Amino acid sequence: MGKQNDRRSESAARVPVALTIAGSDSSAGAGIQADLKTFSALGVYGLTAVTCIVAEIPGKVSRIEAVSARIVREQIEVLAKNFKIAAIKTGLLCSADIISAVAKTIRGIDKLSVSRIPLVIDPVIVATSGDPLLEPVALKAYEKELFPLAGLITPNLDEAEQLLGTKIKDRQSMDRAGKELERKLGTAILLKGGHLAGDYAVDLLFADGKVTEFSAPFVHGVTTHGTGCTYSAAITAGLARGLSLEEAIKRAKKLVTKSIARHFRWTSRFGKNLDALRHSI
């Protein structure tokens, strides 16, 4: 029995560990709940640092309450001291104070690490429902303090428009925007084009002056949230498992598409459909 337990412990020790720094979604379709489901589906053990508590359902954000920057910092620090973290992602960070605390803490972790831990930033600014999730002053903190630490930033078109102050209406303007973001922010950019009309959801990776396309059939008739969280978490899981950036994105794109197509659906008390991603491979 002892040998069997030893084998189980050795097996568990080989499971990569990833950290998500994000908000808690009460409906469990986005935020840290989506991240943990994604990590688990891809064979990665997930750690969490909660930045805020969000009262929401698919399509509606009711209320957001941020936790203190201090407790965010202490969550990350205690985890980093005790776990060998292979990759980190950030989601909803709520405030400039929290963004600054996260940046400072990650810089401290990197100083103690043999090599820099891959950091994927999902710059959550606006909810799928259109509700604003980030105060404007926080964008400055992102650009000045956190973005320089990223290995990949994953804006959707709305977020890219906020970061650049320009409209993105078609594939050509998407290409221009991605190149400008890579130049401006100095890191790889995965620009998600799912909001463009068409039969395919096309995302573009801008890295080292090269553009790589990732495309999948657009899944119509599903109104859900958490796709951006799931996508960035899946990329983070791939990096934690040692995949290249392109391979991690390729696998993540497949998981997100499948999770949308195989979605859950319930009917609310008011007769409204409630759709949620089914996180599976």
PDB file of C-alpha atoms in Angstrom:
ATOM      1  CA  MET A   1       0.000   0.000   0.000  1.00  0.00           C
ATOM      2  CA  GLY A   2       2.881   2.340   0.846  1.00  0.00           C
ATOM      3  CA  LYS A   3       4.542   1.787  -2.530  1.00  0.00           C
ATOM      4  CA  GLN A   4       1.250   2.476  -4.294  1.00  0.00           C
ATOM      5  CA  ASN A   5       0.876   5.771  -2.429  1.00  0.00           C
ATOM      6  CA  ASP A   6       4.479   6.654  -3.319  1.00  0.00           C
ATOM      7  CA  ARG A   7       3.746   6.052  -7.009  1.00  0.00           C
ATOM      8  CA  ARG A   8       0.656   8.257  -6.797  1.00  0.00           C
ATOM      9  CA  SER A   9       2.679  11.025  -5.146  1.00  0.00           C
ATOM     10  CA  GLU A  10       5.383  10.793  -7.808  1.00  0.00           C
ATOM     11  CA  SER A  11       2.747  10.932 -10.529  1.00  0.00           C
ATOM     12  CA  ALA A  12       1.120  13.998  -8.968  1.00  0.00           C
ATOM     13  CA  ALA A  13       4.511  15.687  -8.656  1.00  0.00           C
ATOM     14  CA  ARG A  14       4.891  15.530 -12.434  1.00  0.00           C
ATOM     15  CA  VAL A  15       1.636  17.432 -13.036  1.00  0.00           C
ATOM     16  CA  PRO A  16       2.469  21.017 -14.111  1.00  0.00           C
ATOM     17  CA  VAL A  17       1.189  23.860 -11.938  1.00  0.00           C
ATOM     18  CA  ALA A  18      -0.312  27.081 -13.325  1.00  0.00           C
ATOM     19  CA  LEU A  19      -1.556  30.179 -11.514  1.00  0.00           C
ATOM     20  CA  THR A  20      -4.539  32.293 -12.468  1.00  0.00           C
ATOM     21  CA  ILE A  21      -4.856  35.811 -11.050  1.00  0.00           C
ATOM     22  CA  ALA A  22      -8.424  36.833 -11.787  1.00  0.00           C
ATOM     23  CA  GLY A  23     -11.920  37.556 -10.535  1.00  0.00           C
ATOM     24  CA  SER A  24     -14.455  35.082  -9.190  1.00  0.00           C
ATOM     25  CA  ASP A  25     -17.586  34.608 -11.329  1.00  0.00           C
ATOM     26  CA  SER A  26     -20.641  33.572  -9.321  1.00  0.00           C
ATOM     27  CA  SER A  27     -22.141  31.765 -12.341  1.00  0.00           C
ATOM     28  CA  ALA A  28     -18.864  29.827 -12.796  1.00  0.00           C
ATOM     29  CA  GLY A  29     -18.685  30.347 -16.559  1.00  0.00           C
ATOM     30  CA  ALA A  30     -15.833  32.851 -16.583  1.00  0.00           C
ATOM     31  CA  GLY A  31     -13.068  34.087 -14.308  1.00  0.00           C
ATOM     32  CA  ILE A  32     -11.128  31.776 -12.028  1.00  0.00           C
ATOM     33  CA  GLN A  33     -13.848  29.138 -12.210  1.00  0.00           C
ATOM     34  CA  ALA A  34     -13.460  28.853 -15.993  1.00  0.00           C
ATOM     35  CA  ASP A  35      -9.682  28.921 -15.624  1.00  0.00           C
ATOM     36  CA  LEU A  36      -9.666  26.039 -13.133  1.00  0.00           C
ATOM     37  CA  LYS A  37     -11.992  23.952 -15.312  1.00  0.00           C
ATOM     38  CA  THR A  38      -9.722  24.593 -18.291  1.00  0.00           C
ATOM     39  CA  PHE A  39      -6.538  23.752 -16.389  1.00  0.00           C
ATOM     40  CA  SER A  40      -8.095  20.524 -15.152  1.00  0.00           C
ATOM     41  CA  ALA A  41      -9.304  19.524 -18.626  1.00  0.00           C
ATOM     42  CA  LEU A  42      -5.757  19.962 -19.937  1.00  0.00           C
ATOM     43  CA  GLY A  43      -3.996  18.075 -17.156  1.00  0.00           C
ATOM     44  CA  VAL A  44      -2.650  21.064 -15.234  1.00  0.00           C
ATOM     45  CA  TYR A  45      -3.080  21.764 -11.519  1.00  0.00           C
ATOM     46  CA  GLY A  46      -4.515  25.239 -11.002  1.00  0.00           C
ATOM     47  CA  LEU A  47      -3.714  27.766  -8.275  1.00  0.00           C
ATOM     48  CA  THR A  48      -5.723  30.963  -7.782  1.00  0.00           C
ATOM     49  CA  ALA A  49      -5.240  34.509  -6.563  1.00  0.00           C
ATOM     50  CA  VAL A  50      -8.670  36.164  -6.381  1.00  0.00           C
ATOM     51  CA  THR A  51      -8.784  39.849  -7.332  1.00  0.00           C
ATOM     52  CA  CYS A  52     -12.486  40.561  -7.050  1.00  0.00           C
ATOM     53  CA  ILE A  53     -15.894  38.985  -6.583  1.00  0.00           C
ATOM     54  CA  VAL A  54     -18.357  39.355  -9.447  1.00  0.00           C
ATOM     55  CA  ALA A  55     -22.090  38.802  -9.069  1.00  0.00           C
ATOM     56  CA  GLU A  56     -23.181  37.823 -12.568  1.00  0.00           C
ATOM     57  CA  ILE A  57     -24.991  35.459 -14.858  1.00  0.00           C
ATOM     58  CA  PRO A  58     -24.355  34.947 -18.582  1.00  0.00           C
ATOM     59  CA  GLY A  59     -25.197  38.264 -20.215  1.00  0.00           C
ATOM     60  CA  LYS A  60     -25.424  40.390 -17.075  1.00  0.00           C
ATOM     61  CA  VAL A  61     -22.956  41.726 -14.512  1.00  0.00           C
ATOM     62  CA  SER A  62     -24.825  42.759 -11.367  1.00  0.00           C
ATOM     63  CA  ARG A  63     -22.009  43.919  -9.088  1.00  0.00           C
ATOM     64  CA  ILE A  64     -18.216  43.817  -8.735  1.00  0.00           C
ATOM     65  CA  GLU A  65     -16.310  44.175  -5.478  1.00  0.00           C
ATOM     66  CA  ALA A  66     -12.524  44.224  -5.520  1.00  0.00           C
ATOM     67  CA  VAL A  67     -10.466  42.726  -2.731  1.00  0.00           C
ATOM     68  CA  SER A  68      -7.493  44.646  -1.352  1.00  0.00           C
ATOM     69  CA  ALA A  69      -4.263  44.839  -3.317  1.00  0.00           C
ATOM     70  CA  ARG A  70      -2.490  43.505  -0.217  1.00  0.00           C
ATOM     71  CA  ILE A  71      -4.407  40.214  -0.121  1.00  0.00           C
ATOM     72  CA  VAL A  72      -3.866  39.770  -3.870  1.00  0.00           C
ATOM     73  CA  ARG A  73      -0.128  40.186  -3.342  1.00  0.00           C
ATOM     74  CA  GLU A  74      -0.065  37.807  -0.373  1.00  0.00           C
ATOM     75  CA  GLN A  75      -2.005  35.125  -2.258  1.00  0.00           C
ATOM     76  CA  ILE A  76       0.575  35.175  -5.048  1.00  0.00           C
ATOM     77  CA  GLU A  77       3.563  35.307  -2.710  1.00  0.00           C
ATOM     78  CA  VAL A  78       2.565  32.362  -0.529  1.00  0.00           C
ATOM     79  CA  LEU A  79       1.835  30.245  -3.601  1.00  0.00           C
ATOM     80  CA  ALA A  80       5.103  31.151  -5.315  1.00  0.00           C
ATOM     81  CA  LYS A  81       7.106  30.270  -2.192  1.00  0.00           C
ATOM     82  CA  ASN A  82       5.619  26.792  -1.982  1.00  0.00           C
ATOM     83  CA  PHE A  83       4.724  25.673  -5.523  1.00  0.00           C
ATOM     84  CA  LYS A  84       6.843  25.381  -8.632  1.00  0.00           C
ATOM     85  CA  ILE A  85       4.672  27.520 -10.893  1.00  0.00           C
ATOM     86  CA  ALA A  86       5.196  26.740 -14.580  1.00  0.00           C
ATOM     87  CA  ALA A  87       2.991  29.502 -16.069  1.00  0.00           C
ATOM     88  CA  ILE A  88       0.812  32.413 -14.952  1.00  0.00           C
ATOM     89  CA  LYS A  89      -2.210  34.118 -16.457  1.00  0.00           C
ATOM     90  CA  THR A  90      -4.088  37.230 -15.434  1.00  0.00           C
ATOM     91  CA  GLY A  91      -7.734  38.002 -16.042  1.00  0.00           C
ATOM     92  CA  LEU A  92      -9.916  40.674 -14.443  1.00  0.00           C
ATOM     93  CA  LEU A  93      -7.691  42.823 -12.206  1.00  0.00           C
ATOM     94  CA  CYS A  94     -10.269  45.535 -11.387  1.00  0.00           C
ATOM     95  CA  SER A  95      -8.056  48.464 -10.368  1.00  0.00           C
ATOM     96  CA  ALA A  96      -4.764  50.232 -10.927  1.00  0.00           C
ATOM     97  CA  ASP A  97      -3.692  49.335  -7.370  1.00  0.00           C
ATOM     98  CA  ILE A  98      -4.227  45.626  -8.003  1.00  0.00           C
ATOM     99  CA  ILE A  99      -2.463  45.773 -11.375  1.00  0.00           C
ATOM    100  CA  SER A 100       0.524  47.474  -9.749  1.00  0.00           C
ATOM    101  CA  ALA A 101       0.593  44.922  -6.916  1.00  0.00           C
ATOM    102  CA  VAL A 102       0.452  42.012  -9.373  1.00  0.00           C
ATOM    103  CA  ALA A 103       3.259  43.494 -11.488  1.00  0.00           C
ATOM    104  CA  LYS A 104       5.483  44.122  -8.473  1.00  0.00           C
ATOM    105  CA  THR A 105       4.903  40.613  -7.106  1.00  0.00           C
ATOM    106  CA  ILE A 106       5.580  38.901 -10.439  1.00  0.00           C
ATOM    107  CA  ARG A 107       8.804  40.872 -10.836  1.00  0.00           C
ATOM    108  CA  GLY A 108       9.831  39.592  -7.406  1.00  0.00           C
ATOM    109  CA  ILE A 109       9.025  35.995  -8.370  1.00  0.00           C
ATOM    110  CA  ASP A 110      11.020  36.267 -11.592  1.00  0.00           C
ATOM    111  CA  LYS A 111      14.084  37.483  -9.667  1.00  0.00           C
ATOM    112  CA  LEU A 112      14.011  34.307  -7.562  1.00  0.00           C
ATOM    113  CA  SER A 113      13.377  31.962 -10.508  1.00  0.00           C
ATOM    114  CA  VAL A 114      16.016  30.282 -12.643  1.00  0.00           C
ATOM    115  CA  SER A 115      14.119  31.398 -15.723  1.00  0.00           C
ATOM    116  CA  ARG A 116      11.269  33.827 -16.302  1.00  0.00           C
ATOM    117  CA  ILE A 117       7.839  32.273 -15.770  1.00  0.00           C
ATOM    118  CA  PRO A 118       5.636  32.602 -18.894  1.00  0.00           C
ATOM    119  CA  LEU A 119       2.937  35.239 -18.303  1.00  0.00           C
ATOM    120  CA  VAL A 120      -0.255  35.395 -20.384  1.00  0.00           C
ATOM    121  CA  ILE A 121      -2.293  38.576 -19.927  1.00  0.00           C
ATOM    122  CA  ASP A 122      -5.964  38.603 -20.853  1.00  0.00           C
ATOM    123  CA  PRO A 123      -6.642  42.360 -20.581  1.00  0.00           C
ATOM    124  CA  VAL A 124     -10.234  42.094 -19.393  1.00  0.00           C
ATOM    125  CA  ILE A 125     -11.721  45.559 -19.897  1.00  0.00           C
ATOM    126  CA  VAL A 126     -15.320  44.994 -21.026  1.00  0.00           C
ATOM    127  CA  ALA A 127     -17.597  42.027 -20.306  1.00  0.00           C
ATOM    128  CA  THR A 128     -19.180  40.010 -23.122  1.00  0.00           C
ATOM    129  CA  SER A 129     -22.441  41.702 -22.091  1.00  0.00           C
ATOM    130  CA  GLY A 130     -20.882  45.126 -22.738  1.00  0.00           C
ATOM    131  CA  ASP A 131     -20.565  46.040 -19.062  1.00  0.00           C
ATOM    132  CA  PRO A 132     -17.342  47.939 -18.232  1.00  0.00           C
ATOM    133  CA  LEU A 133     -15.099  45.927 -15.913  1.00  0.00           C
ATOM    134  CA  LEU A 134     -12.016  48.105 -15.548  1.00  0.00           C
ATOM    135  CA  GLU A 135     -11.573  51.717 -14.481  1.00  0.00           C
ATOM    136  CA  PRO A 136      -9.900  53.900 -17.169  1.00  0.00           C
ATOM    137  CA  VAL A 137      -6.882  54.794 -14.998  1.00  0.00           C
ATOM    138  CA  ALA A 138      -6.071  51.081 -14.782  1.00  0.00           C
ATOM    139  CA  LEU A 139      -5.197  51.017 -18.489  1.00  0.00           C
ATOM    140  CA  LYS A 140      -2.210  53.243 -17.740  1.00  0.00           C
ATOM    141  CA  ALA A 141      -1.038  50.838 -15.030  1.00  0.00           C
ATOM    142  CA  TYR A 142      -1.396  47.950 -17.461  1.00  0.00           C
ATOM    143  CA  GLU A 143       0.738  49.644 -20.108  1.00  0.00           C
ATOM    144  CA  LYS A 144       3.370  51.001 -17.736  1.00  0.00           C
ATOM    145  CA  GLU A 145       3.769  48.122 -15.271  1.00  0.00           C
ATOM    146  CA  LEU A 146       2.234  44.789 -16.293  1.00  0.00           C
ATOM    147  CA  PHE A 147       2.360  44.552 -20.086  1.00  0.00           C
ATOM    148  CA  PRO A 148       6.197  44.765 -20.128  1.00  0.00           C
ATOM    149  CA  LEU A 149       6.291  41.483 -18.163  1.00  0.00           C
ATOM    150  CA  ALA A 150       4.048  39.557 -20.565  1.00  0.00           C
ATOM    151  CA  GLY A 151       5.021  36.803 -22.935  1.00  0.00           C
ATOM    152  CA  LEU A 152       1.610  37.080 -24.605  1.00  0.00           C
ATOM    153  CA  ILE A 153      -1.312  39.528 -24.454  1.00  0.00           C
ATOM    154  CA  THR A 154      -4.711  38.309 -25.717  1.00  0.00           C
ATOM    155  CA  PRO A 155      -7.058  41.233 -26.448  1.00  0.00           C
ATOM    156  CA  ASN A 156     -10.336  40.834 -28.267  1.00  0.00           C
ATOM    157  CA  LEU A 157     -11.297  43.498 -30.799  1.00  0.00           C
ATOM    158  CA  ASP A 158     -13.105  45.704 -28.268  1.00  0.00           C
ATOM    159  CA  GLU A 159     -10.098  45.623 -25.951  1.00  0.00           C
ATOM    160  CA  ALA A 160      -7.696  46.312 -28.810  1.00  0.00           C
ATOM    161  CA  GLU A 161      -9.799  49.333 -29.768  1.00  0.00           C
ATOM    162  CA  GLN A 162      -9.549  50.612 -26.191  1.00  0.00           C
ATOM    163  CA  LEU A 163      -5.779  50.117 -26.131  1.00  0.00           C
ATOM    164  CA  LEU A 164      -5.229  51.809 -29.499  1.00  0.00           C
ATOM    165  CA  GLY A 165      -8.070  54.322 -29.632  1.00  0.00           C
ATOM    166  CA  THR A 166      -9.056  53.157 -33.143  1.00  0.00           C
ATOM    167  CA  LYS A 167     -11.890  51.131 -34.667  1.00  0.00           C
ATOM    168  CA  ILE A 168     -11.336  47.616 -36.003  1.00  0.00           C
ATOM    169  CA  LYS A 169     -14.035  46.726 -38.522  1.00  0.00           C
ATOM    170  CA  ASP A 170     -12.500  44.152 -40.856  1.00  0.00           C
ATOM    171  CA  ARG A 171      -9.594  41.787 -41.433  1.00  0.00           C
ATOM    172  CA  GLN A 172      -7.386  44.537 -42.872  1.00  0.00           C
ATOM    173  CA  SER A 173      -7.825  46.855 -39.890  1.00  0.00           C
ATOM    174  CA  MET A 174      -7.357  43.850 -37.586  1.00  0.00           C
ATOM    175  CA  ASP A 175      -4.002  43.148 -39.226  1.00  0.00           C
ATOM    176  CA  ARG A 176      -2.914  46.768 -38.832  1.00  0.00           C
ATOM    177  CA  ALA A 177      -4.066  46.859 -35.211  1.00  0.00           C
ATOM    178  CA  GLY A 178      -2.195  43.700 -34.277  1.00  0.00           C
ATOM    179  CA  LYS A 179       1.052  44.950 -35.779  1.00  0.00           C
ATOM    180  CA  GLU A 180       0.660  48.274 -33.992  1.00  0.00           C
ATOM    181  CA  LEU A 181      -0.040  46.571 -30.663  1.00  0.00           C
ATOM    182  CA  GLU A 182       3.025  44.353 -31.022  1.00  0.00           C
ATOM    183  CA  ARG A 183       5.148  47.417 -31.766  1.00  0.00           C
ATOM    184  CA  LYS A 184       3.601  49.529 -29.009  1.00  0.00           C
ATOM    185  CA  LEU A 185       3.598  46.916 -26.239  1.00  0.00           C
ATOM    186  CA  GLY A 186       6.775  45.093 -27.216  1.00  0.00           C
ATOM    187  CA  THR A 187       5.472  41.553 -26.848  1.00  0.00           C
ATOM    188  CA  ALA A 188       3.510  38.882 -28.695  1.00  0.00           C
ATOM    189  CA  ILE A 189      -0.143  39.713 -29.341  1.00  0.00           C
ATOM    190  CA  LEU A 190      -2.978  37.267 -29.989  1.00  0.00           C
ATOM    191  CA  LEU A 191      -5.734  39.437 -31.455  1.00  0.00           C
ATOM    192  CA  LYS A 192      -9.042  37.584 -31.211  1.00  0.00           C
ATOM    193  CA  GLY A 193     -11.391  38.270 -34.110  1.00  0.00           C
ATOM    194  CA  GLY A 194     -14.450  36.389 -32.929  1.00  0.00           C
ATOM    195  CA  HIS A 195     -16.508  39.599 -32.890  1.00  0.00           C
ATOM    196  CA  LEU A 196     -16.152  40.083 -36.662  1.00  0.00           C
ATOM    197  CA  ALA A 197     -19.049  38.878 -38.773  1.00  0.00           C
ATOM    198  CA  GLY A 198     -18.490  35.720 -40.782  1.00  0.00           C
ATOM    199  CA  ASP A 199     -18.585  31.942 -40.756  1.00  0.00           C
ATOM    200  CA  TYR A 200     -15.140  31.589 -39.171  1.00  0.00           C
ATOM    201  CA  ALA A 201     -13.682  32.923 -35.938  1.00  0.00           C
ATOM    202  CA  VAL A 202     -10.207  34.075 -36.946  1.00  0.00           C
ATOM    203  CA  ASP A 203      -7.481  35.003 -34.474  1.00  0.00           C
ATOM    204  CA  LEU A 204      -4.095  36.419 -35.424  1.00  0.00           C
ATOM    205  CA  LEU A 205      -0.832  35.939 -33.543  1.00  0.00           C
ATOM    206  CA  PHE A 206       1.693  38.736 -33.988  1.00  0.00           C
ATOM    207  CA  ALA A 207       5.092  37.599 -32.720  1.00  0.00           C
ATOM    208  CA  ASP A 208       8.625  38.529 -33.786  1.00  0.00           C
ATOM    209  CA  GLY A 209       7.314  40.347 -36.846  1.00  0.00           C
ATOM    210  CA  LYS A 210       5.447  37.254 -38.044  1.00  0.00           C
ATOM    211  CA  VAL A 211       1.677  36.826 -38.359  1.00  0.00           C
ATOM    212  CA  THR A 212       0.076  33.407 -37.791  1.00  0.00           C
ATOM    213  CA  GLU A 213      -3.626  32.718 -38.325  1.00  0.00           C
ATOM    214  CA  PHE A 214      -5.775  30.437 -36.170  1.00  0.00           C
ATOM    215  CA  SER A 215      -9.235  29.773 -37.576  1.00  0.00           C
ATOM    216  CA  ALA A 216     -12.240  27.671 -36.585  1.00  0.00           C
ATOM    217  CA  PRO A 217     -15.892  27.572 -37.669  1.00  0.00           C
ATOM    218  CA  PHE A 218     -17.956  30.172 -35.839  1.00  0.00           C
ATOM    219  CA  VAL A 219     -20.518  28.510 -33.564  1.00  0.00           C
ATOM    220  CA  HIS A 220     -23.834  30.310 -34.089  1.00  0.00           C
ATOM    221  CA  GLY A 221     -26.807  30.434 -31.746  1.00  0.00           C
ATOM    222  CA  VAL A 222     -24.849  30.290 -28.483  1.00  0.00           C
ATOM    223  CA  THR A 223     -24.840  33.278 -26.129  1.00  0.00           C
ATOM    224  CA  THR A 224     -22.333  32.669 -23.386  1.00  0.00           C
ATOM    225  CA  HIS A 225     -19.387  34.256 -21.606  1.00  0.00           C
ATOM    226  CA  GLY A 226     -15.967  33.140 -20.467  1.00  0.00           C
ATOM    227  CA  THR A 227     -14.538  32.315 -23.886  1.00  0.00           C
ATOM    228  CA  GLY A 228     -11.667  34.775 -23.443  1.00  0.00           C
ATOM    229  CA  CYS A 229     -10.890  33.447 -19.966  1.00  0.00           C
ATOM    230  CA  THR A 230     -10.976  29.866 -21.222  1.00  0.00           C
ATOM    231  CA  TYR A 231      -8.814  30.660 -24.249  1.00  0.00           C
ATOM    232  CA  SER A 232      -6.078  32.391 -22.259  1.00  0.00           C
ATOM    233  CA  ALA A 233      -6.205  29.706 -19.549  1.00  0.00           C
ATOM    234  CA  ALA A 234      -5.818  26.977 -22.176  1.00  0.00           C
ATOM    235  CA  ILE A 235      -2.809  28.766 -23.672  1.00  0.00           C
ATOM    236  CA  THR A 236      -1.324  29.098 -20.185  1.00  0.00           C
ATOM    237  CA  ALA A 237      -1.865  25.386 -19.571  1.00  0.00           C
ATOM    238  CA  GLY A 238      -0.079  24.573 -22.818  1.00  0.00           C
ATOM    239  CA  LEU A 239       2.883  26.729 -21.868  1.00  0.00           C
ATOM    240  CA  ALA A 240       2.960  25.093 -18.427  1.00  0.00           C
ATOM    241  CA  ARG A 241       3.212  21.723 -20.184  1.00  0.00           C
ATOM    242  CA  GLY A 242       6.148  22.914 -22.280  1.00  0.00           C
ATOM    243  CA  LEU A 243       4.389  23.546 -25.602  1.00  0.00           C
ATOM    244  CA  SER A 244       5.599  26.263 -27.929  1.00  0.00           C
ATOM    245  CA  LEU A 245       3.462  29.402 -28.078  1.00  0.00           C
ATOM    246  CA  GLU A 246       1.986  28.478 -31.472  1.00  0.00           C
ATOM    247  CA  GLU A 247       1.191  24.916 -30.375  1.00  0.00           C
ATOM    248  CA  ALA A 248      -0.368  26.153 -27.134  1.00  0.00           C
ATOM    249  CA  ILE A 249      -2.611  28.559 -29.064  1.00  0.00           C
ATOM    250  CA  LYS A 250      -3.555  25.918 -31.633  1.00  0.00           C
ATOM    251  CA  ARG A 251      -4.666  23.495 -28.930  1.00  0.00           C
ATOM    252  CA  ALA A 252      -6.430  26.245 -26.981  1.00  0.00           C
ATOM    253  CA  LYS A 253      -8.397  27.303 -30.057  1.00  0.00           C
ATOM    254  CA  LYS A 254      -9.662  23.733 -30.494  1.00  0.00           C
ATOM    255  CA  LEU A 255     -10.705  23.503 -26.853  1.00  0.00           C
ATOM    256  CA  VAL A 256     -12.610  26.807 -26.915  1.00  0.00           C
ATOM    257  CA  THR A 257     -14.435  25.917 -30.131  1.00  0.00           C
ATOM    258  CA  LYS A 258     -15.407  22.520 -28.763  1.00  0.00           C
ATOM    259  CA  SER A 259     -16.465  24.003 -25.418  1.00  0.00           C
ATOM    260  CA  ILE A 260     -18.820  26.421 -27.191  1.00  0.00           C
ATOM    261  CA  ALA A 261     -20.259  23.779 -29.523  1.00  0.00           C
ATOM    262  CA  ARG A 262     -20.914  21.383 -26.624  1.00  0.00           C
ATOM    263  CA  HIS A 263     -22.305  24.099 -24.333  1.00  0.00           C
ATOM    264  CA  PHE A 264     -24.691  23.642 -21.444  1.00  0.00           C
ATOM    265  CA  ARG A 265     -28.112  25.281 -21.659  1.00  0.00           C
ATOM    266  CA  TRP A 266     -30.659  25.973 -18.945  1.00  0.00           C
ATOM    267  CA  THR A 267     -33.834  28.058 -18.888  1.00  0.00           C
ATOM    268  CA  SER A 268     -34.111  30.750 -16.226  1.00  0.00           C
ATOM    269  CA  ARG A 269     -37.236  31.447 -14.177  1.00  0.00           C
ATOM    270  CA  PHE A 270     -37.986  34.211 -16.669  1.00  0.00           C
ATOM    271  CA  GLY A 271     -37.816  31.946 -19.711  1.00  0.00           C
ATOM    272  CA  LYS A 272     -34.382  33.156 -20.845  1.00  0.00           C
ATOM    273  CA  ASN A 273     -31.729  30.741 -22.103  1.00  0.00           C
ATOM    274  CA  LEU A 274     -28.636  30.517 -19.923  1.00  0.00           C
ATOM    275  CA  ASP A 275     -25.700  29.121 -21.922  1.00  0.00           C
ATOM    276  CA  ALA A 276     -22.368  28.071 -20.435  1.00  0.00           C
ATOM    277  CA  LEU A 277     -19.219  26.548 -21.842  1.00  0.00           C
ATOM    278  CA  ARG A 278     -18.635  22.822 -21.357  1.00  0.00           C
ATOM    279  CA  HIS A 279     -14.913  22.673 -20.627  1.00  0.00           C
ATOM    280  CA  SER A 280     -13.639  19.428 -22.136  1.00  0.00           C
ATOM    281  CA  ILE A 281     -11.178  18.143 -24.726  1.00  0.00           C
TER     282      ILE A 281
END
